[in-house]
Short mmCIF file of C-alpha atoms in Angstrom, two decimals:
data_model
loop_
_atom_site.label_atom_id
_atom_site.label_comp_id
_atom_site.label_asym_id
_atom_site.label_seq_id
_atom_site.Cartn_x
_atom_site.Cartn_y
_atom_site.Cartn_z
CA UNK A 11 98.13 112.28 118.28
CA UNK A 12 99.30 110.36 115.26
CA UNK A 13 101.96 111.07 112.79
CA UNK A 14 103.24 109.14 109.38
CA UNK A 15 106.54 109.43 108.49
CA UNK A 16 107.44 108.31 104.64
CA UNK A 17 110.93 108.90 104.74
CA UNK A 18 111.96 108.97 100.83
CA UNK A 19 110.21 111.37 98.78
CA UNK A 20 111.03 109.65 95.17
CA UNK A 21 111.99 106.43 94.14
CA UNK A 22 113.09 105.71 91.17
CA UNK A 23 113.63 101.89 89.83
CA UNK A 24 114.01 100.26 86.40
CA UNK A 25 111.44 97.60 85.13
CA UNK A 26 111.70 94.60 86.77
CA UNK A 27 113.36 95.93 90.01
CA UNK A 28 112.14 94.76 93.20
CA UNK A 29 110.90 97.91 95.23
CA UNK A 30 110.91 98.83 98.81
CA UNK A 31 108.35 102.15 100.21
CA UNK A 32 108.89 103.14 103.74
CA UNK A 33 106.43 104.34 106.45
CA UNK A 34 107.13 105.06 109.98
CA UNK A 35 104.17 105.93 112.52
CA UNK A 36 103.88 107.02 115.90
CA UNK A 37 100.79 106.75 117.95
CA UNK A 38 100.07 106.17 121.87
CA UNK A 39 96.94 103.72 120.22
CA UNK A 40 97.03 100.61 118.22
CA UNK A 41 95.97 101.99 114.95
CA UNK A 42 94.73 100.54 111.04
CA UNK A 43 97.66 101.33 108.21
CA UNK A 44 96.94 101.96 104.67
CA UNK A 45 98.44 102.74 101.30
CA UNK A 46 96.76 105.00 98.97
CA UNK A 47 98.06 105.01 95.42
CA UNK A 48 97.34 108.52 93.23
CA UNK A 49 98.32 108.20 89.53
CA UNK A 50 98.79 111.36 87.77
CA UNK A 51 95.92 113.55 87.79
CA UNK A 52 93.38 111.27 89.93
CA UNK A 53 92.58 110.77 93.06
CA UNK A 54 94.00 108.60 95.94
CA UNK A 55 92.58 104.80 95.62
CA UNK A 56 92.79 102.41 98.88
CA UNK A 57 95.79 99.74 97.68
CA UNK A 58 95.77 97.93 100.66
CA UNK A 59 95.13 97.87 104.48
CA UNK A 60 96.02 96.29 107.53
CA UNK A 61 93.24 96.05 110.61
CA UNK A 62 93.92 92.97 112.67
CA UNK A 63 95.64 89.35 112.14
CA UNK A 64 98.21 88.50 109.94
CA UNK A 65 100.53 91.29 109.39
CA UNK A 66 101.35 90.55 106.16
CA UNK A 67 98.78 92.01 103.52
CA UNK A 68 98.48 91.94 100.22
CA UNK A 69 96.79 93.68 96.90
CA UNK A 70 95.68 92.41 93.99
CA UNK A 71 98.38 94.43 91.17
CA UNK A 72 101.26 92.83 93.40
CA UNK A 73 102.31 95.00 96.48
CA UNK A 74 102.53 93.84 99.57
CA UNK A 75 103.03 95.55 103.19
CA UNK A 76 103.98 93.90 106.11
CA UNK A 77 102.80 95.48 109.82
CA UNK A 78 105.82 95.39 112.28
CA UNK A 79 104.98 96.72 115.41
CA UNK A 80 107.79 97.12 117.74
CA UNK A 81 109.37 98.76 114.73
CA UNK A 82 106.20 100.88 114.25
CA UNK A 83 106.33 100.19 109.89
CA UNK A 84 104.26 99.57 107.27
CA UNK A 85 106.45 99.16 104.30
CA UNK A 86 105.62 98.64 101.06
CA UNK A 87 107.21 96.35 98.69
CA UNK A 88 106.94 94.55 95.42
CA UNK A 89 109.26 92.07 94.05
CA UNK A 90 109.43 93.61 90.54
CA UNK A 91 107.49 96.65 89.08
CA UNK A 92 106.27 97.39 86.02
CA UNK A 93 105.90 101.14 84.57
CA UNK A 94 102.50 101.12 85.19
CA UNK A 95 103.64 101.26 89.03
CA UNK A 96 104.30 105.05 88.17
CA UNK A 97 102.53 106.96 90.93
CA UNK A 98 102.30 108.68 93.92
CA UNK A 99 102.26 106.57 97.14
CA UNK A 100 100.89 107.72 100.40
CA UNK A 101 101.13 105.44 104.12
CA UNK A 102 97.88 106.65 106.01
CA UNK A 103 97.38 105.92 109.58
CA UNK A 104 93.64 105.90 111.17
CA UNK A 105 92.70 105.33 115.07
CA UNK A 106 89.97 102.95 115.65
CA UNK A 107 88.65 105.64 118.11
CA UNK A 108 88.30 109.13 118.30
CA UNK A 109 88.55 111.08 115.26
CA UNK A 110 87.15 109.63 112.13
CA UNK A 111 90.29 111.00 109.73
CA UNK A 112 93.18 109.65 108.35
CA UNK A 113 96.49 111.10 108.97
CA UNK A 114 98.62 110.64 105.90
CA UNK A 115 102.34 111.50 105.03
CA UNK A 116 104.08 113.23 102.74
CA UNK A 117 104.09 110.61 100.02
CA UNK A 118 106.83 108.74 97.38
CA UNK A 119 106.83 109.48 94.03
CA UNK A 120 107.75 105.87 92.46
CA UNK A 121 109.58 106.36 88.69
CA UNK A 122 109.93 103.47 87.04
CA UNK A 123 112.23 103.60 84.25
CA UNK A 124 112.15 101.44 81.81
CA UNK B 11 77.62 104.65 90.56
CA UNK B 12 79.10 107.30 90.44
CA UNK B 13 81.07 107.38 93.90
CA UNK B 14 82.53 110.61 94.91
CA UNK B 15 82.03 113.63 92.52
CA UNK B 16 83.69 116.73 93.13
CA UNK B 17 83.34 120.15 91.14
CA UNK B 18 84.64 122.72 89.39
CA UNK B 19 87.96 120.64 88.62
CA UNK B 20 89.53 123.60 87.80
CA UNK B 21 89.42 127.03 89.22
CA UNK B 22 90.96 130.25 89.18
CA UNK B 23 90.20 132.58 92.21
CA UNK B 24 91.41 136.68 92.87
CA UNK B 25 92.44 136.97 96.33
CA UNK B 26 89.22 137.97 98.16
CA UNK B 27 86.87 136.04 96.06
CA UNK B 28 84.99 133.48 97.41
CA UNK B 29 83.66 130.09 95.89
CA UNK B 30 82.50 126.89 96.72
CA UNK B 31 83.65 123.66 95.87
CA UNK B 32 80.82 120.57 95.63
CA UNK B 33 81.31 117.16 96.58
CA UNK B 34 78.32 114.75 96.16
CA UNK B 35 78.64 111.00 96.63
CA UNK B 36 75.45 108.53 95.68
CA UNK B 37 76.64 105.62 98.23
CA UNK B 38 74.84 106.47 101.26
CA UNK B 39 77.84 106.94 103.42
CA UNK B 40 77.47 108.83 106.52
CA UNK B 41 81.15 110.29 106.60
CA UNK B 42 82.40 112.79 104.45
CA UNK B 43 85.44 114.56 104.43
CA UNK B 44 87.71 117.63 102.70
CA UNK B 45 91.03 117.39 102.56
CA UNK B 46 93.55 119.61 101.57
CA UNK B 47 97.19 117.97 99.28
CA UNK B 48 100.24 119.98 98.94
CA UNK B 49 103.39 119.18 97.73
CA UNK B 50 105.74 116.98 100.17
CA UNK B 51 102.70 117.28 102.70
CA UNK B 52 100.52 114.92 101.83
CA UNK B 53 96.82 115.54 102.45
CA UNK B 54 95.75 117.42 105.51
CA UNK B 55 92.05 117.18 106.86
CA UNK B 56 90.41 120.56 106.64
CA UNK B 57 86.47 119.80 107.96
CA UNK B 58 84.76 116.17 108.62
CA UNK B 59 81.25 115.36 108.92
CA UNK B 60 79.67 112.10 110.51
CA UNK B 61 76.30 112.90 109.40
CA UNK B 62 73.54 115.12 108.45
CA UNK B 63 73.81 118.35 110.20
CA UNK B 64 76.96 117.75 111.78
CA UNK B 65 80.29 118.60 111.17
CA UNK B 66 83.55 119.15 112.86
CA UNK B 67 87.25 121.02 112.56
CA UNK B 68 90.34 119.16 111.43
CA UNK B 69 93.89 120.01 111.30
CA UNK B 70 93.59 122.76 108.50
CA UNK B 71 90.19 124.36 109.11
CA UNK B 72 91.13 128.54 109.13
CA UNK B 73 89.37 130.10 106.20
CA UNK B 74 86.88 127.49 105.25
CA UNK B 75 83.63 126.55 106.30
CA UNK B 76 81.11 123.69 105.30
CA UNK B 77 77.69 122.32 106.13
CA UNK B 78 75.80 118.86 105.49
CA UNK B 79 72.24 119.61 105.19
CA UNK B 80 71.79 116.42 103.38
CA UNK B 81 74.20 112.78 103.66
CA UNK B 82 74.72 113.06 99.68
CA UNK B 83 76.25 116.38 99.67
CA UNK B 84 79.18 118.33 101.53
CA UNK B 85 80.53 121.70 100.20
CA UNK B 86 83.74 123.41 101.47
CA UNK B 87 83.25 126.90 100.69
CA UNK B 88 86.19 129.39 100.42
CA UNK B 89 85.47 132.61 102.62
CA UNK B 90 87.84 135.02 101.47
CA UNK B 91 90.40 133.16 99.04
CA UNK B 92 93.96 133.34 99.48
CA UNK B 93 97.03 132.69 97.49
CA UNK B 94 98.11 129.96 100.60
CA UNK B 95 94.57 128.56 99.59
CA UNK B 96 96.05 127.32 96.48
CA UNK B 97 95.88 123.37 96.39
CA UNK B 98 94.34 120.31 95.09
CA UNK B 99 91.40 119.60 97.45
CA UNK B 100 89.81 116.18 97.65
CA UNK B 101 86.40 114.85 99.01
CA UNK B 102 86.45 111.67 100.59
CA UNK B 103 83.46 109.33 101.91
CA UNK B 104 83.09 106.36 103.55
CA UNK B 105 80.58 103.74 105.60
CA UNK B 106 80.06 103.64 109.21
CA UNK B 107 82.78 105.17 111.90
CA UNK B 108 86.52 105.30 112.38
CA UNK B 109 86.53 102.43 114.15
CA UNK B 110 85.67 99.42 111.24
CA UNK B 111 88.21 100.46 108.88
CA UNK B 112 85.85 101.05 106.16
CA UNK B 113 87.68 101.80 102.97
CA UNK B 114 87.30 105.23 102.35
CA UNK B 115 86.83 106.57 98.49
CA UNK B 116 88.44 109.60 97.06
CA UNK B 117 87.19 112.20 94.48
CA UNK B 118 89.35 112.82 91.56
CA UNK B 119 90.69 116.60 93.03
CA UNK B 120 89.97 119.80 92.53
CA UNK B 121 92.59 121.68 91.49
CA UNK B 122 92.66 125.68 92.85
CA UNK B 123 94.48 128.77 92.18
CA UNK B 124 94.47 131.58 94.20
CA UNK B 125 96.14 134.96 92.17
#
């Protein structure tokens, strides 16, 4: 079984601020990680994801995540955000086998303040 | 293209009602999913479907059912609603199995209220 943790349910950061989102999983498998981004009122859109090679990934609005695996995290940061960055984040864990799902956690509500 | 469509948006259900919620996509993707977003829970799977004709539980399945007689379209239908049934439910899709890492894409919600 696989579980996400996200361990801060809000975040809140001025303009400009350099911003850190944590994720924690657990699985007995090597898994893929992803971050889903919701702004208000939509749905969930893929922001990045990490499947193999270099652990660092990036998107294109900025964010990056970096895979650590004896530390089991997915973190995601970006060196300065902009109030546009308002949203709802969610770390998402998939196993290449077995069930075709994503488990997600509980998501962080970034609030960027200007 | 219009990806992943999911409707009503809205809804307002008595307790005991039941309803369906419709989720089309127009990308030919074999998996299709429901899930299920409460607050400081993130989304739980309810039901999954690989293909045509066949469909599976997830974490979250009691008091829904669904069916995929065709790849475009998977409803979750509401059996007898409940007020714990009320949530934001989302239809995903996406290529192939599991095991690429296929992105997959979201609806935009349906938001439901059980009174």
């Amino acid at each position: 079984a696989q579980s996400v943790t996200q361990l801060d349910s809000q975040v809140p950061v001025f303009e400009e601020a350099p911003v850190e989102l944590r994720c924690n999983y657990s699985s007995s498998v090597s898994v893929y990680l992803f971050w889903y981004v919701q702004y208000p009122n939509q749905g969930l859109q893929l922001l990045l994801k990490y499947l193999s090679g270099s652990t660092l990934v990036e998107s294109i609005n900025g964010f990056e995540a970096e895979f650590n695996k004896s530390q089991t995290s997915f973190h995601l940061r970006k060196p300065s955000v902009h109030i546009s960055d308002t949203a709802e984040y969610f770390c998402a864990v998939k196993s290449p086998t077995g069930r075709r799902a994503l488990t997600f956690g509980s998501g962080t509500r970034l609030q960027v303040q200007p | 293209n219009a990806g992943v469509t999911q409707t009503p948006k809205f809804q307002v259900l008595k307790t005991g009602q039941s309803m369906t919620l419709q989720c089309a996509q127009d990308m030919n993707h074999e998996y299709m999913s429901w899930y299920r977003q409460d607050p400081g829970m993130g989304l739980r799977l309810i039901h999954y479907s690989v293909g045509a004709g066949i469909t599976d539980q997830g974490e979250v399945p009691n008091g829904y059912n669904v069916s995929r007689s065709t790849t475009e379209d998977f409803p979750l239908r509401l059996l007898s609603a409940a007020p714990s049934q009320t949530s934001v439910y989302f239809c995903a899709s996406s290529y192939g199995d599991g095991g690429s890492g296929n992105t997959i894409y979201f609806g935009e919600g349906s938001w439901l209220t059980v009174v």
